[in-house]
Short mmCIF file of C-alpha atoms in Angstrom, two decimals:
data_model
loop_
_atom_site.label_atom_id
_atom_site.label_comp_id
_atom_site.label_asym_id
_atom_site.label_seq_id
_atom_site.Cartn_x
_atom_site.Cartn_y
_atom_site.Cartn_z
CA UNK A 18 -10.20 -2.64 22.75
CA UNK A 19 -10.57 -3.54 19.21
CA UNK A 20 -13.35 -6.53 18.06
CA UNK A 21 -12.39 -9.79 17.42
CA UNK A 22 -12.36 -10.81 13.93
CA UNK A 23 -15.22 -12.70 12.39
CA UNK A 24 -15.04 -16.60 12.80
CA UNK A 25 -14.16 -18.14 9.31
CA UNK A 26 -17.28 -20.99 8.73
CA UNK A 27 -15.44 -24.61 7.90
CA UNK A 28 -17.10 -24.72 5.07
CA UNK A 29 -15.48 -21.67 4.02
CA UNK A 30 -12.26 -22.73 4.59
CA UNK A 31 -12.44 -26.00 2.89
CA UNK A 32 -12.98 -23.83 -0.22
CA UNK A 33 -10.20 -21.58 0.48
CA UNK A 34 -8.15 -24.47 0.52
CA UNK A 35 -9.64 -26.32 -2.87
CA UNK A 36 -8.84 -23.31 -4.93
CA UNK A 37 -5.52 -23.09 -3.61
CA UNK A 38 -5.05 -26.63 -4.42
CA UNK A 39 -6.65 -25.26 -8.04
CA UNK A 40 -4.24 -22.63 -8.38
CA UNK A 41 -1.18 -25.36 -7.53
CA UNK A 42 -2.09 -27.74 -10.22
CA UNK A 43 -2.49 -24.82 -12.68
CA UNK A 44 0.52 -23.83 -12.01
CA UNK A 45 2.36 -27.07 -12.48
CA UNK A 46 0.63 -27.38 -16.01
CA UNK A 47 1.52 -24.14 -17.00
CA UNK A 48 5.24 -24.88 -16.34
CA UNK A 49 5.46 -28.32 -17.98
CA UNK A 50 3.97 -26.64 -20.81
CA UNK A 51 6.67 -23.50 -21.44
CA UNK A 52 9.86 -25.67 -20.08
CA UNK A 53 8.98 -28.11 -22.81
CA UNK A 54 9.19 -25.89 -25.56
CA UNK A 55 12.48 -26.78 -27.32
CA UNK A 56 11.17 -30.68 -26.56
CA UNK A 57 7.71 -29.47 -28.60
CA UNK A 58 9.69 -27.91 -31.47
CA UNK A 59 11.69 -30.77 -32.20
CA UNK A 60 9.28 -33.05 -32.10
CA UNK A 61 6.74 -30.92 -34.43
CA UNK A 62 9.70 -29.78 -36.53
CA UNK A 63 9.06 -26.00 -35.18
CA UNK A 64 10.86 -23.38 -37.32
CA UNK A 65 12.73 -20.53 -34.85
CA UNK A 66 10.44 -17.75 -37.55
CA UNK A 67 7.30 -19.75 -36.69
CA UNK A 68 7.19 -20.96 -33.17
CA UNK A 69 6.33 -17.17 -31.96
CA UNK A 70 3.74 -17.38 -33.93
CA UNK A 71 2.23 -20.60 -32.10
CA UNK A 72 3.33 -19.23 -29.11
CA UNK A 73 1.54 -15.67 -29.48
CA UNK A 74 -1.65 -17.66 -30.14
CA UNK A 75 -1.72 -18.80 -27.05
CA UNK A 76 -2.44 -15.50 -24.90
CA UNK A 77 -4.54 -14.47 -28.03
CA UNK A 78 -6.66 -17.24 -27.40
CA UNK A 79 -6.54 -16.75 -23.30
CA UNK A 80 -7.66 -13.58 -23.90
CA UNK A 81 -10.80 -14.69 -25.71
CA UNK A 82 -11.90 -17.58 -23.27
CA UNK A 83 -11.48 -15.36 -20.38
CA UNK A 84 -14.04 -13.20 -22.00
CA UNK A 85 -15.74 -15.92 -23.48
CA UNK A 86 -16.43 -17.48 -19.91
CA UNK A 87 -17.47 -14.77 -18.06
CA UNK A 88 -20.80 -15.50 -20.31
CA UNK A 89 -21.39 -18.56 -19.56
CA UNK A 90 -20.21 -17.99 -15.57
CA UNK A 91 -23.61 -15.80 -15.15
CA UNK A 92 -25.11 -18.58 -16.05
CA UNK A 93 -23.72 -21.49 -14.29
CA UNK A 94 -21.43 -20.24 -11.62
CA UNK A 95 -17.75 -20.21 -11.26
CA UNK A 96 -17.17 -23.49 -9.90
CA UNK A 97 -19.26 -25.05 -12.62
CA UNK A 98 -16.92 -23.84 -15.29
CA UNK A 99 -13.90 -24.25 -12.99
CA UNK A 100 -14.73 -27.62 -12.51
CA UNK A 101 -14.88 -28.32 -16.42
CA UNK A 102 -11.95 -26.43 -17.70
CA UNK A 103 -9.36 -27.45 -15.37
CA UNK A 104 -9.12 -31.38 -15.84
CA UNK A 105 -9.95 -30.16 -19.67
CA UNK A 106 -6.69 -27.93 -19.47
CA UNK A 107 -4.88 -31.38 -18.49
CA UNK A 108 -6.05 -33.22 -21.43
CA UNK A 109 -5.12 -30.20 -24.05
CA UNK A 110 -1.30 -30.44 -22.08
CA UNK A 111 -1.49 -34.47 -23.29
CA UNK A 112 -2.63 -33.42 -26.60
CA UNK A 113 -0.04 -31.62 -26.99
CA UNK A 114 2.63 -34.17 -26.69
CA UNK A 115 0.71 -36.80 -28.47
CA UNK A 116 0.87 -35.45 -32.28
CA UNK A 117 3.19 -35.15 -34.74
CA UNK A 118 1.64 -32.84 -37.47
CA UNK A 119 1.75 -28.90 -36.87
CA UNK A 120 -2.07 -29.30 -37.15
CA UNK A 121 -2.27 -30.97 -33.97
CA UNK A 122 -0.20 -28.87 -32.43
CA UNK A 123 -2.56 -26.09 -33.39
CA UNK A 124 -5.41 -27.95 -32.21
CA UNK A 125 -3.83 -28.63 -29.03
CA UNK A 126 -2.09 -25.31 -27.93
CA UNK A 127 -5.58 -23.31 -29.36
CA UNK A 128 -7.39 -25.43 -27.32
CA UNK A 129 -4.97 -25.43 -24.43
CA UNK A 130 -5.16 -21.03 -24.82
CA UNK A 131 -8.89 -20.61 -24.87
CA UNK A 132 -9.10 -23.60 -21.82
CA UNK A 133 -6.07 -21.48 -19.92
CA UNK A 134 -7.95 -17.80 -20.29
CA UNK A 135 -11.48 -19.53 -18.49
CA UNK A 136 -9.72 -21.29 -15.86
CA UNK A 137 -7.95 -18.11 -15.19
CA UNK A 138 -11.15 -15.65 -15.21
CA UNK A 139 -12.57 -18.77 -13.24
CA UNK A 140 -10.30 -18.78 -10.74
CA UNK A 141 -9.93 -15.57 -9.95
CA UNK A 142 -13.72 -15.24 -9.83
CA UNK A 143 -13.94 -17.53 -7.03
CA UNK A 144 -10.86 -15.79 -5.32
CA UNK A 145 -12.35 -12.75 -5.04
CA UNK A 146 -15.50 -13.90 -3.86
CA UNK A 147 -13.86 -15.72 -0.90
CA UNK A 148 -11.54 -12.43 -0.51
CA UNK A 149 -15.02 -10.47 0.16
CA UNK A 150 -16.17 -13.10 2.36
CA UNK A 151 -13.16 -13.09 4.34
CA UNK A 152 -12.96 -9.15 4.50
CA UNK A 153 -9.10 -8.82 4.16
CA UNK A 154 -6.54 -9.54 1.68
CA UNK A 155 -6.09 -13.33 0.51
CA UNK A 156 -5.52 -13.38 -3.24
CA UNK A 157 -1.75 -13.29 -2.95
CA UNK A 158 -1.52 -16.49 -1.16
CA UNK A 159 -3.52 -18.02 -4.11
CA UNK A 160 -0.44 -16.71 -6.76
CA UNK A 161 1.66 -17.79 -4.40
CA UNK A 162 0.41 -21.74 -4.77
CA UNK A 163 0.68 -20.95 -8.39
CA UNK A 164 4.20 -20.07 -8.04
CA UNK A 165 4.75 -23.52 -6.02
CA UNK A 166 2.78 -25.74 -8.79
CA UNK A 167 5.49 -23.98 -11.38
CA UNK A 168 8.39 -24.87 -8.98
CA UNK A 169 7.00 -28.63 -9.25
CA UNK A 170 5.82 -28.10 -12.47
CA UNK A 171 9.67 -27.37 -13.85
CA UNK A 172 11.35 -29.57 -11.38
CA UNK A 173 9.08 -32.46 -12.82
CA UNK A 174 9.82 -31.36 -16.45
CA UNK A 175 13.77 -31.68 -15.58
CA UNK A 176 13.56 -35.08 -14.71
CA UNK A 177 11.68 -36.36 -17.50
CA UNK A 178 14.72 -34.85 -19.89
CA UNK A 179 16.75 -36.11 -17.81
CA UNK A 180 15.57 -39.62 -18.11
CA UNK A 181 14.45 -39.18 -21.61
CA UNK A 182 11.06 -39.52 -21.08
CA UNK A 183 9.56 -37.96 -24.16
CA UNK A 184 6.53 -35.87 -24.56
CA UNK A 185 3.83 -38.39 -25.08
CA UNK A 186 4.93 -40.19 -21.46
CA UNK A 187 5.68 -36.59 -19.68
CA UNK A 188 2.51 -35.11 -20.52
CA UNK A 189 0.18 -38.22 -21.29
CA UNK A 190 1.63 -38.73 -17.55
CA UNK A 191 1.05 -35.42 -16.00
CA UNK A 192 -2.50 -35.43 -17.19
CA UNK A 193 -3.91 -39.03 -15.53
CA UNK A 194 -2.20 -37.37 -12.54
CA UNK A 195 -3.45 -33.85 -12.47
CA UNK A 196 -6.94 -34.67 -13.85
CA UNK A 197 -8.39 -36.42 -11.17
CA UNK A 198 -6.58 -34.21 -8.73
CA UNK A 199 -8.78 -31.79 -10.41
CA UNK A 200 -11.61 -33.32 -10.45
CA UNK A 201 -11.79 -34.35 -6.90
CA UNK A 202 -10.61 -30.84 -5.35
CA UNK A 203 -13.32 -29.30 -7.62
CA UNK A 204 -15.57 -30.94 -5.26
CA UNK A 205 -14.78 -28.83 -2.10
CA UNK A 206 -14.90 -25.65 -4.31
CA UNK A 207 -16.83 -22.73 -2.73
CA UNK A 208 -20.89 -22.39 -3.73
CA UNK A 209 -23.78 -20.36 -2.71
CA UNK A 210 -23.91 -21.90 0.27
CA UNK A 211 -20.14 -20.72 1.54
CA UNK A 212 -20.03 -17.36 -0.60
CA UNK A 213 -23.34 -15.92 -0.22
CA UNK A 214 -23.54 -12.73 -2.00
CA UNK A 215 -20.22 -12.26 -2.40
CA UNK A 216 -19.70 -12.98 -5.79
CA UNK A 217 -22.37 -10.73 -6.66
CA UNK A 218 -21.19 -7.93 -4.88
CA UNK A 219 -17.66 -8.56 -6.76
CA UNK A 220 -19.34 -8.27 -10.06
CA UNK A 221 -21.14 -5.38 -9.13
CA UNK A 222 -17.79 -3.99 -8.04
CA UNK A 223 -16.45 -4.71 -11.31
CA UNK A 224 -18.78 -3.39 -13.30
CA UNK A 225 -18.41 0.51 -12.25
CA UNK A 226 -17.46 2.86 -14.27
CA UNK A 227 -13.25 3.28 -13.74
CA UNK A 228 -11.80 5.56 -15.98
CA UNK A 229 -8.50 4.32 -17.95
CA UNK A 230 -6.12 7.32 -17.74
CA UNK A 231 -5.43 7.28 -14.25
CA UNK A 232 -4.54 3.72 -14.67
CA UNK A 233 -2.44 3.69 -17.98
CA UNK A 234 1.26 4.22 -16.04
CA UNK A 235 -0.01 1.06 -14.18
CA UNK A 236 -1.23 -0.63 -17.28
CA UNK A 237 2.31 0.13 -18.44
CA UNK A 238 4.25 -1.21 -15.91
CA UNK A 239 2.02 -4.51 -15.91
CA UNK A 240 2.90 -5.25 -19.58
CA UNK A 241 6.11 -4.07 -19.31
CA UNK A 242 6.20 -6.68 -16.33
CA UNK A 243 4.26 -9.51 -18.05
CA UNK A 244 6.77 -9.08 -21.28
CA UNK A 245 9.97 -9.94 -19.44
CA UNK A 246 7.71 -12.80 -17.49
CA UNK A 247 6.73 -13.89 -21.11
CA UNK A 248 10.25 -13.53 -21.92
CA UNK A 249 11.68 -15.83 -19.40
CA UNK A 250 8.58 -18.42 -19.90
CA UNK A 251 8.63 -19.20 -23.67
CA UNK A 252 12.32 -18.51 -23.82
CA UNK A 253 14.55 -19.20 -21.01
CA UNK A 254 14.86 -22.83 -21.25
CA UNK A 255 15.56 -22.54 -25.32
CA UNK A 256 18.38 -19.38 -24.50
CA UNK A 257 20.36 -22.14 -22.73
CA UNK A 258 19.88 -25.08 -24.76
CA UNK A 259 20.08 -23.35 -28.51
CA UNK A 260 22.41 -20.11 -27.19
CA UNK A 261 24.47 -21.72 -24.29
CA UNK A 262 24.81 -25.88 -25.64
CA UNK A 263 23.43 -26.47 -21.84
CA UNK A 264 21.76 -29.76 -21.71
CA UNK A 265 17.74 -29.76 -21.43
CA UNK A 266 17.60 -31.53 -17.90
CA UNK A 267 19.99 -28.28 -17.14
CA UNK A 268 18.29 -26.10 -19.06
CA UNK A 269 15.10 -26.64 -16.85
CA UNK A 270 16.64 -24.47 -14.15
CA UNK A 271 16.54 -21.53 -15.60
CA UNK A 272 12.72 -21.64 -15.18
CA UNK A 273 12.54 -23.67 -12.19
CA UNK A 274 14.73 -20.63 -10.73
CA UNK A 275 12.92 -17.86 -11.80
CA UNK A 276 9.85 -19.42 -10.09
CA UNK A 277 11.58 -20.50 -6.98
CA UNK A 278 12.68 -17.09 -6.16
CA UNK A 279 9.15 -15.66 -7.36
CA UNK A 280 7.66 -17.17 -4.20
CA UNK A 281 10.63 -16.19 -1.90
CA UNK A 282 9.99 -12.40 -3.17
CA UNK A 283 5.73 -12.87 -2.72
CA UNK A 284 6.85 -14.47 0.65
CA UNK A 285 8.62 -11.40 1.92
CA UNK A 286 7.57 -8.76 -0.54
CA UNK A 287 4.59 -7.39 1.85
CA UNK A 288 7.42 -6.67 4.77
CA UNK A 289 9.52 -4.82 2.12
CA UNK A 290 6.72 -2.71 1.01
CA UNK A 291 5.97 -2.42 4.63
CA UNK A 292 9.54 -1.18 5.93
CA UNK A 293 10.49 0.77 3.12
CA UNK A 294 7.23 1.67 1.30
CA UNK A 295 5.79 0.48 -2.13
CA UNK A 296 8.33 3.05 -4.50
CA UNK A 297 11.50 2.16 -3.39
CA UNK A 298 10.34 -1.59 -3.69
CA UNK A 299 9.26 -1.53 -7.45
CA UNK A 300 12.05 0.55 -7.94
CA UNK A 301 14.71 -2.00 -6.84
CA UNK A 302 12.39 -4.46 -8.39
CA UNK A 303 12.78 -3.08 -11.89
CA UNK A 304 16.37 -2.73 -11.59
CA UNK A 305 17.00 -6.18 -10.64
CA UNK A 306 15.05 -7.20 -12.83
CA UNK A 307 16.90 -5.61 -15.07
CA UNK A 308 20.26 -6.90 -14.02
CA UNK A 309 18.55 -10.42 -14.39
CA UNK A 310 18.35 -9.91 -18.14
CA UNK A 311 21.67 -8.39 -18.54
CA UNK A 312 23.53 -10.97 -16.51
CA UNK A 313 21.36 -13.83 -18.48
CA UNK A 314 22.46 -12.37 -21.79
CA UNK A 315 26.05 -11.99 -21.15
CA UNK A 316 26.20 -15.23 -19.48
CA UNK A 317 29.03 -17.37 -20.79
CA UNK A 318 27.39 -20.36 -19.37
CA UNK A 319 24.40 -22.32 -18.32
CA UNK A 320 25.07 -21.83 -14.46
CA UNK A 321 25.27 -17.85 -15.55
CA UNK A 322 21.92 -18.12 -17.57
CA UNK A 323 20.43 -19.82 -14.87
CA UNK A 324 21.53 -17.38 -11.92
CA UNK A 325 20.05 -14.59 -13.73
CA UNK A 326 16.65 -15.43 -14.20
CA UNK A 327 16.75 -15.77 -10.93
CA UNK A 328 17.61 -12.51 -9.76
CA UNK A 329 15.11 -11.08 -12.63
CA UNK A 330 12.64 -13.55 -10.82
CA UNK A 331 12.70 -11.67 -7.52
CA UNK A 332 13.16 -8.32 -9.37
CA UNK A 333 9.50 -9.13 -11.05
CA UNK A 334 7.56 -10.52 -7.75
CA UNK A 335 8.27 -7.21 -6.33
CA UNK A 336 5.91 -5.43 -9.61
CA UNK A 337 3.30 -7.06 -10.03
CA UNK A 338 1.30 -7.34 -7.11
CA UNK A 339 2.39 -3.87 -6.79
CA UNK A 340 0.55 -2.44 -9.73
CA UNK A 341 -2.84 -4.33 -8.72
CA UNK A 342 -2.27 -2.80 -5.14
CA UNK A 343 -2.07 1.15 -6.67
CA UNK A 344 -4.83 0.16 -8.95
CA UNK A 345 -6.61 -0.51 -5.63
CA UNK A 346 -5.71 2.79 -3.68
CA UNK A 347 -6.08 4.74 -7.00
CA UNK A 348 -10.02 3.63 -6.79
CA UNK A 349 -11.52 2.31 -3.08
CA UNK A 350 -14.78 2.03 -4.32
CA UNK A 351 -13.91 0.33 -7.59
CA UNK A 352 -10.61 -2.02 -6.74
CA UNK A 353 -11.96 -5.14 -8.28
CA UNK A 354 -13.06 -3.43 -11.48
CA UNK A 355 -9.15 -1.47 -11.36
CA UNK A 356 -8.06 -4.55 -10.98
CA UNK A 357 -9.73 -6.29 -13.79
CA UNK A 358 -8.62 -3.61 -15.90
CA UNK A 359 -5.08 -3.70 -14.97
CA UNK A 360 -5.15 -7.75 -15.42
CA UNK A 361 -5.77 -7.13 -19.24
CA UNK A 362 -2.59 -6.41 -19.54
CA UNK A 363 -1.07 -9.43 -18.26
CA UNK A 364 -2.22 -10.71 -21.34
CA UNK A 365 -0.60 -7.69 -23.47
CA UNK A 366 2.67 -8.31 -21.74
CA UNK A 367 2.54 -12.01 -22.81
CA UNK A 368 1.27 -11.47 -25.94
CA UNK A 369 4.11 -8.94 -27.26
CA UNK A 370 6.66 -10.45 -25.21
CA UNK A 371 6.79 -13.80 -27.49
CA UNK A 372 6.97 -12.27 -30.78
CA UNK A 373 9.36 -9.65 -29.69
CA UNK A 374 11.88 -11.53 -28.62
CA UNK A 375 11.33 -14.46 -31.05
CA UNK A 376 11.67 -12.47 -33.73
CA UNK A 377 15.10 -10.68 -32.58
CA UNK A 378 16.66 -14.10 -31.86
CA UNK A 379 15.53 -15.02 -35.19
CA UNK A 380 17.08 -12.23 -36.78
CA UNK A 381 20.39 -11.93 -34.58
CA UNK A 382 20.95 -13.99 -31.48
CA UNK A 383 19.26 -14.85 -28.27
CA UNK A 384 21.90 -12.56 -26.13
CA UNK A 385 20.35 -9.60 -28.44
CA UNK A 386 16.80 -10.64 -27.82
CA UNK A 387 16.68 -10.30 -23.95
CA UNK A 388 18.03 -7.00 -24.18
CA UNK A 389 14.53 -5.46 -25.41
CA UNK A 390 12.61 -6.82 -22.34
CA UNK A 391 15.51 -5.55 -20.23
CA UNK A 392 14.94 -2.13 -21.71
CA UNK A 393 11.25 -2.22 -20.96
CA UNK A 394 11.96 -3.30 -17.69
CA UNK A 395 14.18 -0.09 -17.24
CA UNK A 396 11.35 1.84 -18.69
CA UNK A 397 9.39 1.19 -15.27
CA UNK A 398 11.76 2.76 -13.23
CA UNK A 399 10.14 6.05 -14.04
CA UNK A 400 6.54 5.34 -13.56
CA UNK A 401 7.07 4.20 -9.85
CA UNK A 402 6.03 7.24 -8.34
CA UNK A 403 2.29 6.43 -9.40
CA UNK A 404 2.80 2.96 -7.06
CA UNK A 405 3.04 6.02 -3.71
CA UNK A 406 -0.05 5.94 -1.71
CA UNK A 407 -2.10 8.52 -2.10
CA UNK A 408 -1.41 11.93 0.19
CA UNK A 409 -3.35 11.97 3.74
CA UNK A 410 -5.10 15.66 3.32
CA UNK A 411 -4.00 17.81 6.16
CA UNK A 412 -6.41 18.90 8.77
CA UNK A 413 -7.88 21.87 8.58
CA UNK A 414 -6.81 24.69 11.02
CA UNK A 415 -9.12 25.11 14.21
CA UNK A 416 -11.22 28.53 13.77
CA UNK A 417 -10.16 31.13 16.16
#
């Protein structure tokens, strides 16, 4: 008869709960943010040749607070700096819609990047501890309440161009809403007290030694997988409003379906990897994925547009928790620092995705310009064999 699992403490719980609630609201800025960006161009007077530029800053600068924080976290904790960067995040997203010189758009988006990559290495600090402390797998259901946040994050977006709302009242909005939201679920964030040693023996985790060839194919896959995400974020809304004459309120549903069937995959995507095993799975992944992009770019309409990212949306859900689960059979004494490695290039994939196709719409058309994530997409079809589990090793023969 097999033991009962371990009671979960309240306390614990409560925390579990708070991040989630963390992850939501991030999620909700993060997608009033990139469904705004033909709304932030006009109102900046954004060049096509320059807004990759501002955009690629962005992850640049995420990629330098995550690093940045992880300082100052051995010295004050996760939830300290969780509990600062978050409602800070909220006031960069105001900031944003407040100027009217390029300069303070710079300001705002740099800070709004550097704000974005702690709250990320923040938030995932905390979820692993908790994961520990539960002793089973609960880090999905945290990217999961991301994907919701986006879903309200878009679908809030969509009304305010519907209504003509404008930036400063959107955002300025957003913020006095989200902020104290933030504020006040920081305070049921998980301490010493609930976590114990757990998010010590994470970072200990983390910091072994993991060598990178093994992992490359995965690393590959991720960016290929974080480019068309990058892809559909920064460009998706401004494909149907610049490519297809779809209004923005209309627009909006491009992202708001991507997202929307991002959580339906994460919802189901464990059974599928379950019934049919993890190959097959990233396999049809990347080639629906793939159709996504080809259906979006021959689309001779917004409803077309909008139905393909979509379908690339569940095509994507299926890779990338994928790649962190390999990552995590590859090395069962090292997952979190696999992991860690692998979630480097999430920022890769957003960080080439931008330019690249920025710079082909810029130079032909955006129907041209989804065709190089689709091809990179593609290009995962062959590295899904390193997503099999790893071979049970036959018993050896009884000796006569």
């Amino acid at each position: 008869m097999s033991a009962a699992p371990p009671a979960i403490p309240p306390g614990l719980r409560a925390g579990r709960a708070a991040l989630a609630v963390s992850f939501l609201l991030q999620g909700a800025t993060f997608a009033l943010l990139v469904t705004c960006i033909p709304e932030i161009q006009h109102r900046y007077g954004l060049s096509d040749g320059l807004l990759p530029v501002f955009l690629a800053a962005v992850p640049i600068l995420a990629g330098v607070g995550s690093i940045a924080s992880e300082r100052v976290v051995r010295r004050t904790g996760a939830r300290a700096v969780l509990r600062v960067v978050q409602p800070a995040v909220c006031l960069s997203l105001a900031g944003a819609g407040l100027g009217d010189a390029l300069w303070q758009l710079g300001l705002a988006l740099g800070a709004f990047g550097l704000l974005v990559g702690a709250l990320d290495a923040s938030m995932n600090m905390l979820g692993v501890g908790l994961q520990h402390r539960y002793g089973r797998s609960i880090m999905i259901g945290f990217h999961a309440a991301f994907s919701g946040g986006a879903i309200l994050g878009a679908a809030v977006a969509g009304l305010g161009s519907h209504y003509d709302l404008g930036l400063p009242v959107l955002f300025g909005t957003a913020a006095a809403v989200v902020a104290p939201l933030a504020v006040l679920t920081g305070t049921r964030f998980p301490g010493a007290a609930e976590l114990g040693d757990a998010v010590r023996e994470a970072a200990e985790a983390a910091a072994r030694s993991v060598p990178w060839r093994p992992l490359l194919p995965l690393c590959l896959a991720m960016a290929f997988a974080y480019i068309a995400d990058a892809s559909v974020s920064n460009y998706s809304v401004k494909y149907l409003t610049d490519g297809l004459g779809s209004p923005e309120d209309v627009a909006k549903l491009s992202y708001l379906g991507y997202m929307v069937a991002m959580l339906l995959g994460r919802a189901l995507g464990d059974r599928a990897v379950q019934r049919w095993g993890a190959v097959p799975v990233v396999r049809g992944g990347a080639a629906l994925a793939a159709l996504g992009f080809a259906v979006a770019a021959a689309a001779p309409a917004a409803w077309a547009g909008i139905a393909g990212f979509t379908v690339l949306g569940l095509g994507i859900c299926a890779i990338i928790p994928q790649v962190f689960a390999a990552g995590g059979r590859l090395f069962p004494d090292g997952s979190d620092a696999a992991v860690a490695r692998l979630n480097l290039f999430n920022y890769v994939g957003f960080l080439v995705g931008s330019p690249l196709v920025g710079a082909i719409a810029d130079a032909s058309s955006y129907r041209w310009a989804l065709l190089a994530p689709m091809l990179l997409v593609l290009a995962v079809l062959p590295l899904a064999e390193r997503f099999a589990p790893a071979p049970v090793a036959a018993p050896a023969p009884a000796v006569a």
